[in-house]
Amino acid sequence: MRHKIKMIGLDLDGTLFNDKKEILPYTRDILQKAIDQGVVVLIATGRPWIGVPEELKNLSGMSYALTSNGARVIETKTQKALIEHLLPFEKAKKTLEIARKYDTLQEVYFEGKGYIEKEQFEKICQYHKNPNMWQYVRSTRTTVPDITEFLKKINGPVDKMQFLFADMDERERALRELEQDKEIVLVGSLGYNIEVNGQGVNKGKALVELGQLLGIEREEIMACGDGDNDEAMLREVGFGVAMGNAEEQVKKAADYITGTNEEEGVAKAIEKFVL
């Protein structure tokens, strides 16, 4: 690498977390060592801020967090938004109308929180294919009586929309319909979901933008990821690391392929290239 790494952006699910959504001791130790050496280490997730585990929020020296695929980058102590690239209200409203034609669970991410309709919240197991996600959703979402009415009350831009599908054929049809709008970004990091962001939003652009605020060059930024919402991130930063369990197109976008999330591949890559 041409430059020393000064910033590391880390995806959570399938990357920093093992399959049980845990951060193992070796990984936690390596993160702290990198921070103690002056490296800016931050999460780069599709989750809202409320969905970030307390052990990461409380990690000494983790000062920033990139959430909702780069729509919102915050300073962790104050939760002040340093960067916002939000989904316009009319786009959010239109995508919700499309999603509600199908058997979907719909979520609105707004100001760092995730909102879900109460009736759907009680049926979470029908939509989340991964049982390890059930407790995460139950402990982090705020329920509202009607998601459409809630969005109307916001009457402004939101961080992100997310739709989970019980039927993959319906997901494919909804995706084709949503793809007609070229002013939104669609990814599906879980495979059975569709995430909707504003035009041009991705984790990599947000990392580079944060780097500019902190005086860190693109070439000095490393990122680790596994899913389709990480592909652009690995291309955008100076040094992209794909997990061994990453999707094939993500591996092709990377400069290096590390171990899987079960093998603590993030920690191994940081130890090899940063420490």
Coordinates of N, CA and C in Angstrom, one line a residue, residues 3-230:
H3 N 0.0 4.4 1.2 CA -0.1 5.2 2.4 C -0.4 4.3 3.6
K4 N 0.0 4.8 4.7 CA -0.3 4.2 6.0 C -1.8 4.3 6.2
I5 N -2.4 3.3 6.8 CA -3.9 3.3 7.0 C -4.2 4.1 8.3
K6 N -5.0 5.1 8.1 CA -5.4 6.0 9.2 C -6.9 5.9 9.6
M7 N -7.7 5.2 8.7 CA -9.1 5.0 9.1 C -9.5 3.6 8.6
I8 N -10.4 3.0 9.4 CA -10.9 1.7 9.1 C -12.4 1.7 9.2
G9 N -13.1 1.4 8.2 CA -14.6 1.3 8.2 C -15.0 -0.2 8.2
L10 N -15.9 -0.6 9.2 CA -16.2 -2.0 9.4 C -17.7 -2.2 9.3
D11 N -18.1 -3.1 8.3 CA -19.4 -3.6 8.3 C -19.6 -4.4 9.5
L12 N -20.9 -4.6 9.9 CA -21.2 -5.4 11.1 C -21.6 -6.8 10.8
D13 N -22.8 -7.0 10.3 CA -23.4 -8.3 10.0 C -22.6 -9.1 8.9
G14 N -22.1 -10.2 9.3 CA -21.4 -11.0 8.3 C -19.9 -10.6 8.2
T15 N -19.5 -9.6 8.9 CA -18.2 -9.0 8.9 C -17.5 -9.0 10.3
L16 N -17.9 -8.0 11.0 CA -17.3 -7.8 12.4 C -18.0 -8.9 13.3
F17 N -19.3 -9.1 13.1 CA -20.0 -10.1 13.9 C -19.8 -11.5 13.4
N18 N -19.8 -12.5 14.3 CA -19.8 -13.9 13.8 C -21.3 -14.2 13.6
D19 N -21.6 -15.4 13.2 CA -23.0 -15.8 12.8 C -24.0 -15.6 14.0
K20 N -23.5 -15.6 15.2 CA -24.4 -15.4 16.3 C -24.5 -13.9 16.7
K21 N -24.0 -13.1 15.9 CA -24.0 -11.6 16.1 C -23.2 -11.2 17.3
E22 N -22.1 -11.9 17.5 CA -21.2 -11.6 18.6 C -19.8 -11.0 18.1
I23 N -19.2 -10.2 18.9 CA -17.8 -9.8 18.6 C -16.9 -10.6 19.6
L24 N -16.0 -11.4 19.1 CA -15.2 -12.2 19.9 C -14.0 -11.5 20.5
P25 N -13.5 -12.0 21.6 CA -12.4 -11.3 22.4 C -11.2 -10.9 21.6
Y26 N -10.7 -11.7 20.7 CA -9.5 -11.4 19.9 C -9.9 -10.2 19.0
T27 N -11.0 -10.2 18.4 CA -11.4 -9.1 17.5 C -11.5 -7.8 18.3
R28 N -12.2 -7.8 19.5 CA -12.3 -6.7 20.3 C -11.0 -6.1 20.7
D29 N -10.0 -7.0 21.0 CA -8.7 -6.6 21.4 C -7.9 -5.9 20.3
I30 N -8.1 -6.4 19.1 CA -7.4 -5.9 17.9 C -8.0 -4.5 17.6
L31 N -9.3 -4.3 17.7 CA -9.9 -3.0 17.5 C -9.4 -2.0 18.4
Q32 N -9.3 -2.4 19.7 CA -8.8 -1.4 20.7 C -7.3 -1.1 20.5
K33 N -6.5 -2.1 20.0 CA -5.1 -1.8 19.7 C -5.0 -0.8 18.6
A34 N -5.8 -0.9 17.6 CA -5.8 0.0 16.4 C -6.2 1.4 16.9
I35 N -7.2 1.5 17.7 CA -7.7 2.8 18.2 C -6.6 3.4 19.0
D36 N -5.9 2.6 19.9 CA -4.9 3.2 20.8 C -3.7 3.6 20.0
Q37 N -3.5 3.1 18.7 CA -2.4 3.6 17.9 C -2.8 4.8 17.1
G38 N -4.0 5.3 17.3 CA -4.4 6.6 16.6 C -5.2 6.4 15.4
V39 N -5.5 5.1 15.0 CA -6.3 4.9 13.8 C -7.8 5.2 14.1
V40 N -8.5 5.8 13.2 CA -9.9 6.1 13.3 C -10.6 4.8 12.9
V41 N -11.2 4.2 13.9 CA -12.0 2.9 13.6 C -13.4 3.2 13.8
L42 N -14.3 2.9 12.9 CA -15.7 3.1 13.0 C -16.5 2.1 12.3
I43 N -17.7 1.9 12.7 CA -18.6 0.9 12.1 C -19.1 1.6 10.8
A44 N -19.4 0.8 9.8 CA -20.0 1.2 8.5 C -21.1 0.3 8.2
T45 N -22.3 0.5 8.7 CA -23.4 -0.4 8.7 C -24.6 0.1 8.0
G46 N -25.4 -0.9 7.6 CA -26.8 -0.5 7.1 C -27.8 -0.3 8.3
R47 N -27.4 -0.7 9.5 CA -28.2 -0.5 10.6 C -28.4 1.0 11.0
P48 N -29.5 1.3 11.7 CA -29.6 2.6 12.3 C -28.7 2.7 13.6
W49 N -28.4 3.8 14.1 CA -27.6 4.0 15.3 C -28.2 3.2 16.5
I50 N -29.5 3.1 16.6 CA -30.1 2.4 17.7 C -29.8 0.9 17.6
G51 N -29.4 0.4 16.4 CA -29.2 -1.0 16.3 C -27.7 -1.4 16.5
V52 N -26.9 -0.4 16.9 CA -25.5 -0.8 17.1 C -25.4 -1.3 18.6
P53 N -24.7 -2.4 18.8 CA -24.6 -3.0 20.2 C -23.9 -2.0 21.1
E54 N -24.3 -2.1 22.4 CA -23.7 -1.2 23.4 C -22.2 -1.4 23.5
E55 N -21.7 -2.7 23.3 CA -20.3 -2.9 23.5 C -19.5 -2.1 22.5
L56 N -20.0 -1.9 21.3 CA -19.4 -1.1 20.3 C -19.5 0.4 20.6
K57 N -20.7 0.8 21.0 CA -20.9 2.2 21.4 C -20.0 2.6 22.5
N58 N -19.7 1.7 23.4 CA -18.9 2.0 24.6 C -17.4 1.7 24.4
L59 N -17.0 1.3 23.2 CA -15.6 1.0 22.9 C -14.8 2.3 23.0
S60 N -13.8 2.3 23.9 CA -13.1 3.5 24.1 C -12.4 4.0 22.9
G61 N -12.7 5.2 22.5 CA -12.0 5.8 21.3 C -12.7 5.7 20.0
M62 N -13.9 5.0 20.0 CA -14.6 4.9 18.7 C -15.5 6.1 18.7
S63 N -15.1 7.1 17.9 CA -15.7 8.5 18.0 C -16.7 8.7 16.9
Y64 N -16.8 7.9 15.9 CA -17.7 8.1 14.8 C -18.4 6.8 14.4
A65 N -19.6 7.0 13.8 CA -20.3 5.8 13.3 C -21.0 6.2 12.0
L66 N -20.9 5.3 11.0 CA -21.5 5.4 9.7 C -22.7 4.5 9.7
T67 N -23.9 5.0 9.6 CA -25.1 4.2 9.7 C -26.0 4.4 8.4
S68 N -27.0 3.5 8.3 CA -28.0 3.5 7.2 C -27.3 3.6 5.9
N69 N -26.2 2.8 5.7 CA -25.5 2.7 4.5 C -24.8 3.9 4.0
G70 N -24.5 4.8 5.0 CA -23.9 6.1 4.7 C -24.8 7.3 4.6
A71 N -26.1 7.1 4.8 CA -27.0 8.2 4.8 C -26.8 9.1 6.0
R72 N -26.2 8.6 7.1 CA -26.0 9.4 8.3 C -24.7 8.9 9.0
V73 N -23.8 9.9 9.1 CA -22.5 9.7 9.9 C -22.6 10.6 11.1
I74 N -22.4 10.0 12.3 CA -22.5 10.7 13.5 C -21.3 10.7 14.3
E75 N -21.2 11.7 15.2 CA -20.2 11.7 16.2 C -20.8 11.0 17.4
T76 N -20.2 9.9 17.9 CA -20.9 9.0 18.8 C -21.2 9.6 20.2
K77 N -20.3 10.5 20.7 CA -20.6 11.1 22.0 C -21.8 12.0 22.0
T78 N -22.0 12.8 21.0 CA -23.1 13.7 21.0 C -24.2 13.3 20.1
Q79 N -24.0 12.2 19.3 CA -24.9 11.7 18.3 C -25.3 12.8 17.3
K80 N -24.4 13.8 17.2 CA -24.6 14.9 16.2 C -24.3 14.3 14.8
A81 N -25.1 14.6 13.8 CA -24.9 14.2 12.5 C -23.9 15.1 11.8
L82 N -22.7 14.5 11.4 CA -21.7 15.2 10.7 C -22.0 15.2 9.2
I83 N -22.6 14.1 8.7 CA -22.9 13.9 7.3 C -24.3 13.4 7.2
E84 N -25.1 13.9 6.3 CA -26.4 13.4 6.0 C -26.7 13.4 4.5
H85 N -27.1 12.3 4.0 CA -27.5 12.2 2.6 C -28.8 11.4 2.6
L86 N -29.9 12.1 2.8 CA -31.2 11.4 3.2 C -32.0 11.1 2.0
L87 N -33.0 10.3 2.2 CA -34.0 9.9 1.2 C -35.1 10.9 1.2
P88 N -35.4 11.6 0.1 CA -36.5 12.6 0.1 C -37.8 12.0 0.5
F89 N -38.7 12.8 1.1 CA -40.0 12.3 1.5 C -40.8 11.6 0.4
E90 N -40.8 12.3 -0.7 CA -41.7 11.8 -1.8 C -41.1 10.4 -2.3
K91 N -39.8 10.2 -2.3 CA -39.2 9.0 -2.7 C -39.6 7.9 -1.7
A92 N -39.5 8.2 -0.4 CA -39.8 7.3 0.7 C -41.3 6.9 0.6
K93 N -42.1 7.8 0.3 CA -43.6 7.6 0.2 C -43.9 6.7 -0.9
K94 N -43.2 6.9 -2.1 CA -43.5 6.1 -3.3 C -43.0 4.7 -3.1
T95 N -41.8 4.5 -2.5 CA -41.3 3.2 -2.3 C -42.1 2.4 -1.3
L96 N -42.6 3.1 -0.3 CA -43.5 2.4 0.6 C -44.8 1.9 0.0
E97 N -45.3 2.7 -0.9 CA -46.6 2.4 -1.6 C -46.3 1.1 -2.5
I98 N -45.2 1.0 -3.1 CA -44.8 -0.2 -3.9 C -44.7 -1.4 -3.0
A99 N -43.9 -1.2 -1.9 CA -43.7 -2.3 -1.0 C -45.0 -2.9 -0.4
R100 N -45.9 -2.1 -0.2 CA -47.2 -2.5 0.5 C -48.1 -3.3 -0.5
K101 N -47.7 -3.3 -1.8 CA -48.5 -4.2 -2.7 C -48.2 -5.7 -2.5
Y102 N -47.1 -5.9 -1.7 CA -46.6 -7.3 -1.6 C -46.6 -7.7 -0.1
D103 N -46.3 -8.9 0.2 CA -46.3 -9.4 1.5 C -44.9 -9.1 2.1
T104 N -44.9 -7.9 2.7 CA -43.6 -7.3 3.2 C -43.7 -6.8 4.6
L105 N -42.6 -6.8 5.3 CA -42.5 -6.1 6.5 C -41.7 -4.8 6.2
Q106 N -42.3 -3.6 6.5 CA -41.8 -2.3 6.1 C -41.2 -1.6 7.3
E107 N -40.0 -1.0 7.1 CA -39.3 -0.2 8.2 C -38.9 1.1 7.7
V108 N -39.1 2.1 8.5 CA -38.6 3.5 8.3 C -37.4 3.8 9.2
Y109 N -36.3 4.2 8.7 CA -35.2 4.6 9.5 C -35.2 6.1 9.5
F110 N -35.3 6.7 10.7 CA -35.4 8.2 10.8 C -34.6 8.7 12.0
E111 N -33.7 9.6 11.8 CA -32.9 10.2 12.8 C -32.3 9.1 13.8
G112 N -31.7 8.1 13.1 CA -31.0 7.1 13.9 C -31.8 6.0 14.5
K113 N -33.1 6.0 14.3 CA -34.0 4.9 14.9 C -34.7 4.2 13.8
G114 N -35.1 3.0 14.2 CA -35.9 2.1 13.2 C -37.3 2.0 13.7
Y115 N -38.3 2.2 12.8 CA -39.7 2.2 13.1 C -40.4 1.1 12.3
I116 N -41.3 0.4 13.0 CA -42.0 -0.7 12.4 C -43.4 -0.7 12.8
E117 N -44.3 -1.2 12.0 CA -45.8 -1.3 12.4 C -46.0 -2.3 13.4
K118 N -46.7 -2.1 14.4 CA -46.9 -3.0 15.6 C -47.4 -4.4 15.1
E119 N -48.3 -4.4 14.2 CA -48.9 -5.7 13.8 C -47.8 -6.6 13.1
Q120 N -46.9 -5.9 12.3 CA -45.8 -6.6 11.7 C -44.7 -7.0 12.7
F121 N -44.5 -6.2 13.6 CA -43.5 -6.4 14.6 C -43.7 -7.8 15.3
E122 N -45.0 -8.1 15.5 CA -45.4 -9.3 16.2 C -45.2 -10.6 15.3
K123 N -45.0 -10.3 14.0 CA -44.8 -11.4 13.0 C -43.4 -11.5 12.5
I124 N -42.4 -10.9 13.2 CA -41.1 -10.8 12.7 C -40.5 -12.1 12.2
C125 N -40.8 -13.2 12.9 CA -40.2 -14.5 12.5 C -40.7 -14.9 11.1
Q126 N -41.8 -14.4 10.6 CA -42.2 -14.7 9.2 C -41.4 -14.1 8.1
Y127 N -40.7 -13.0 8.5 CA -40.0 -12.2 7.5 C -38.5 -12.3 7.6
H128 N -38.0 -12.4 8.8 CA -36.5 -12.5 9.0 C -36.1 -14.0 8.9
K129 N -35.4 -14.3 7.9 CA -35.0 -15.7 7.7 C -34.0 -16.2 8.7
N130 N -33.2 -15.3 9.2 CA -32.1 -15.6 10.1 C -32.6 -15.4 11.6
P131 N -32.8 -16.5 12.3 CA -33.2 -16.4 13.7 C -32.4 -15.5 14.6
N132 N -31.1 -15.4 14.3 CA -30.2 -14.5 15.1 C -30.6 -13.0 14.9
M133 N -31.4 -12.7 14.0 CA -31.9 -11.3 13.8 C -33.1 -11.0 14.6
W134 N -33.8 -12.0 15.1 CA -35.1 -11.8 15.8 C -34.9 -10.9 17.0
Q135 N -34.0 -11.3 17.9 CA -33.8 -10.6 19.1 C -33.3 -9.2 18.8
Y136 N -32.4 -9.0 17.8 CA -31.9 -7.7 17.4 C -33.1 -6.8 17.1
V137 N -34.0 -7.3 16.2 CA -35.1 -6.4 15.8 C -36.0 -6.1 17.0
R138 N -36.3 -7.1 17.8 CA -37.2 -6.9 18.9 C -36.7 -5.9 19.9
S139 N -35.4 -5.9 20.1 CA -34.8 -5.0 21.1 C -34.4 -3.6 20.6
T140 N -34.5 -3.4 19.3 CA -34.1 -2.1 18.7 C -35.2 -1.3 18.0
R141 N -36.3 -1.9 17.7 CA -37.3 -1.2 16.9 C -38.4 -0.5 17.7
T142 N -38.8 0.6 17.2 CA -39.9 1.3 17.9 C -41.2 1.1 17.1
T143 N -42.3 0.6 17.7 CA -43.5 0.3 17.0 C -44.4 1.5 16.9
V144 N -45.1 1.6 15.7 CA -46.1 2.6 15.5 C -47.3 1.9 15.0
P145 N -48.5 2.5 15.2 CA -49.8 1.9 14.8 C -49.9 1.6 13.3
D146 N -49.4 2.6 12.5 CA -49.5 2.6 11.1 C -48.3 3.2 10.5
I147 N -47.5 2.5 9.7 CA -46.3 3.0 9.2 C -46.5 4.1 8.1
T148 N -47.6 3.9 7.3 CA -47.9 5.0 6.3 C -48.2 6.3 7.0
E149 N -49.0 6.3 8.0 CA -49.4 7.5 8.8 C -48.2 8.0 9.5
F150 N -47.3 7.2 10.0 CA -46.1 7.6 10.6 C -45.2 8.4 9.6
L151 N -45.0 7.9 8.4 CA -44.2 8.6 7.4 C -44.9 9.9 7.1
K152 N -46.2 10.0 7.0 CA -46.9 11.2 6.7 C -46.6 12.3 7.8
K153 N -46.6 11.8 9.0 CA -46.3 12.7 10.1 C -44.9 13.3 10.1
I154 N -43.9 12.5 9.6 CA -42.5 12.9 9.5 C -42.5 14.1 8.4
N155 N -43.2 13.8 7.3 CA -43.3 14.8 6.2 C -42.0 15.4 5.9
G156 N -41.0 14.6 5.8 CA -39.6 15.1 5.5 C -38.7 13.9 5.1
P157 N -37.5 14.2 4.8 CA -36.6 13.1 4.4 C -36.3 12.2 5.6
V158 N -36.0 10.9 5.2 CA -35.7 9.9 6.2 C -34.3 9.3 5.9
D159 N -33.7 8.6 6.8 CA -32.4 8.0 6.6 C -32.4 6.9 5.5
K160 N -33.4 6.0 5.7 CA -33.5 4.8 4.8 C -34.8 4.1 5.0
M161 N -35.2 3.4 3.9 CA -36.4 2.5 4.0 C -35.9 1.1 3.9
Q162 N -36.5 0.1 4.6 CA -36.2 -1.3 4.4 C -37.4 -2.1 4.3
F163 N -37.4 -3.1 3.4 CA -38.5 -4.0 3.2 C -38.0 -5.4 3.2
L164 N -38.7 -6.2 4.1 CA -38.4 -7.7 4.2 C -39.5 -8.5 3.5
F165 N -39.1 -9.5 2.8 CA -40.0 -10.2 2.0 C -40.1 -11.7 2.5
A166 N -41.4 -12.1 2.6 CA -41.6 -13.5 3.0 C -41.5 -14.4 1.8
D167 N -41.7 -13.9 0.6 CA -41.6 -14.7 -0.7 C -40.6 -14.0 -1.6
M168 N -39.6 -14.8 -2.1 CA -38.5 -14.3 -2.9 C -39.0 -13.9 -4.3
D169 N -40.0 -14.6 -4.8 CA -40.6 -14.2 -6.1 C -41.2 -12.8 -6.0
E170 N -41.9 -12.5 -4.9 CA -42.4 -11.2 -4.7 C -41.3 -10.2 -4.6
R171 N -40.2 -10.5 -3.9 CA -39.1 -9.6 -3.8 C -38.6 -9.2 -5.2
E172 N -38.5 -10.2 -6.1 CA -38.0 -10.0 -7.4 C -38.9 -9.0 -8.2
R173 N -40.2 -9.2 -8.0 CA -41.1 -8.3 -8.7 C -41.0 -6.9 -8.2
A174 N -41.0 -6.8 -6.9 CA -40.9 -5.5 -6.2 C -39.6 -4.8 -6.6
L175 N -38.5 -5.6 -6.7 CA -37.2 -5.0 -7.1 C -37.3 -4.4 -8.5
R176 N -37.9 -5.2 -9.4 CA -38.0 -4.7 -10.8 C -38.8 -3.4 -10.8
E177 N -39.8 -3.3 -10.0 CA -40.7 -2.1 -10.0 C -39.9 -0.9 -9.4
L178 N -39.2 -1.2 -8.3 CA -38.4 -0.1 -7.7 C -37.3 0.4 -8.6
E179 N -36.7 -0.5 -9.3 CA -35.6 -0.2 -10.2 C -35.9 0.8 -11.3
Q180 N -37.2 1.0 -11.5 CA -37.6 2.0 -12.5 C -37.2 3.4 -12.1
D181 N -37.1 3.6 -10.8 CA -36.7 5.0 -10.3 C -35.2 5.0 -10.3
K182 N -34.6 5.8 -11.1 CA -33.1 5.9 -11.1 C -32.5 6.9 -10.1
E183 N -33.4 7.5 -9.3 CA -32.9 8.5 -8.3 C -32.9 7.9 -6.9
I184 N -32.9 6.6 -6.8 CA -32.7 5.9 -5.5 C -31.7 4.8 -5.7
V185 N -31.1 4.4 -4.5 CA -30.1 3.3 -4.5 C -30.8 2.1 -3.8
L186 N -30.7 0.9 -4.4 CA -31.3 -0.3 -3.9 C -30.2 -1.3 -3.6
V187 N -30.2 -1.9 -2.4 CA -29.3 -3.0 -2.1 C -30.1 -4.0 -1.2
G188 N -29.5 -5.1 -1.0 CA -30.2 -6.2 -0.2 C -29.2 -7.0 0.5
S189 N -28.7 -6.5 1.6 CA -27.6 -7.1 2.3 C -27.9 -8.4 3.0
L190 N -29.2 -8.6 3.2 CA -29.7 -9.9 3.8 C -30.1 -11.0 2.8
G191 N -30.2 -10.5 1.5 CA -30.7 -11.5 0.5 C -32.2 -11.5 0.3
Y192 N -32.9 -11.4 1.4 CA -34.4 -11.4 1.4 C -35.0 -10.0 1.7
N193 N -34.2 -9.0 1.6 CA -34.6 -7.6 1.9 C -34.3 -6.7 0.7
I194 N -34.9 -5.5 0.7 CA -34.5 -4.4 -0.2 C -34.4 -3.2 0.7
E195 N -33.2 -2.6 0.6 CA -32.9 -1.3 1.3 C -32.9 -0.2 0.3
V196 N -33.5 0.9 0.7 CA -33.7 2.0 -0.2 C -33.0 3.3 0.4
N197 N -32.1 3.8 -0.3 CA -31.4 5.0 0.1 C -31.5 6.1 -1.0
G198 N -31.1 7.3 -0.6 CA -31.2 8.4 -1.6 C -30.1 8.2 -2.7
Q199 N -30.3 9.0 -3.7 CA -29.4 8.9 -4.9 C -28.0 9.1 -4.5
G200 N -27.1 8.2 -5.0 CA -25.7 8.3 -4.9 C -25.2 7.8 -3.5
V201 N -26.0 7.4 -2.6 CA -25.6 7.1 -1.2 C -24.9 5.7 -1.2
N202 N -23.7 5.6 -0.6 CA -23.1 4.3 -0.3 C -22.1 4.5 0.8
K203 N -21.7 3.5 1.4 CA -20.8 3.5 2.6 C -19.5 4.1 2.2
G204 N -19.0 3.8 1.0 CA -17.7 4.2 0.6 C -17.6 5.8 0.5
K205 N -18.6 6.3 -0.2 CA -18.6 7.8 -0.3 C -18.6 8.5 1.0
A206 N -19.4 7.9 1.9 CA -19.5 8.6 3.3 C -18.2 8.4 4.0
L207 N -17.5 7.3 3.9 CA -16.2 7.2 4.5 C -15.2 8.2 4.0
V208 N -15.1 8.3 2.6 CA -14.2 9.3 2.0 C -14.6 10.7 2.5
E209 N -15.9 11.0 2.5 CA -16.3 12.3 3.0 C -15.9 12.6 4.4
L210 N -16.0 11.6 5.3 CA -15.6 11.8 6.7 C -14.1 11.9 6.7
G211 N -13.4 11.2 5.9 CA -11.9 11.3 5.8 C -11.5 12.7 5.5
Q212 N -12.2 13.3 4.5 CA -11.9 14.7 4.1 C -12.1 15.7 5.3
L213 N -13.2 15.4 6.1 CA -13.4 16.3 7.3 C -12.3 16.1 8.3
L214 N -11.7 14.9 8.4 CA -10.6 14.6 9.4 C -9.2 14.8 8.8
G215 N -9.1 15.2 7.6 CA -7.8 15.3 7.0 C -7.1 14.0 6.6
I216 N -7.9 13.0 6.3 CA -7.4 11.7 5.9 C -7.7 11.4 4.4
E217 N -6.7 11.0 3.7 CA -6.9 10.8 2.3 C -7.6 9.5 2.0
R218 N -8.2 9.4 0.8 CA -8.9 8.2 0.4 C -7.9 7.0 0.5
E219 N -6.7 7.2 0.0 CA -5.7 6.1 0.0 C -5.4 5.6 1.4
E220 N -5.7 6.4 2.4 CA -5.4 6.0 3.8 C -6.6 5.3 4.5
I221 N -7.6 5.0 3.8 CA -8.8 4.4 4.3 C -8.9 3.0 3.9
M222 N -9.1 2.1 4.9 CA -9.4 0.7 4.7 C -10.8 0.4 5.1
A223 N -11.4 -0.6 4.4 CA -12.8 -1.0 4.8 C -12.9 -2.5 4.6
C224 N -13.8 -3.1 5.5 CA -14.0 -4.5 5.4 C -15.5 -4.8 5.3
G225 N -15.9 -5.7 4.4 CA -17.3 -6.0 4.2 C -17.6 -7.3 3.6
D226 N -18.9 -7.7 3.5 CA -19.2 -9.0 2.9 C -20.4 -8.9 2.0
G227 N -21.3 -8.0 2.1 CA -22.6 -8.0 1.4 C -22.6 -7.0 0.2
D228 N -23.8 -7.0 -0.5 CA -23.9 -6.1 -1.7 C -23.9 -4.6 -1.3
N229 N -24.2 -4.3 -0.1 CA -24.1 -2.9 0.3 C -22.7 -2.5 0.7
D230 N -21.8 -3.5 0.6 CA -20.4 -3.2 0.9 C -19.5 -3.1 -0.4

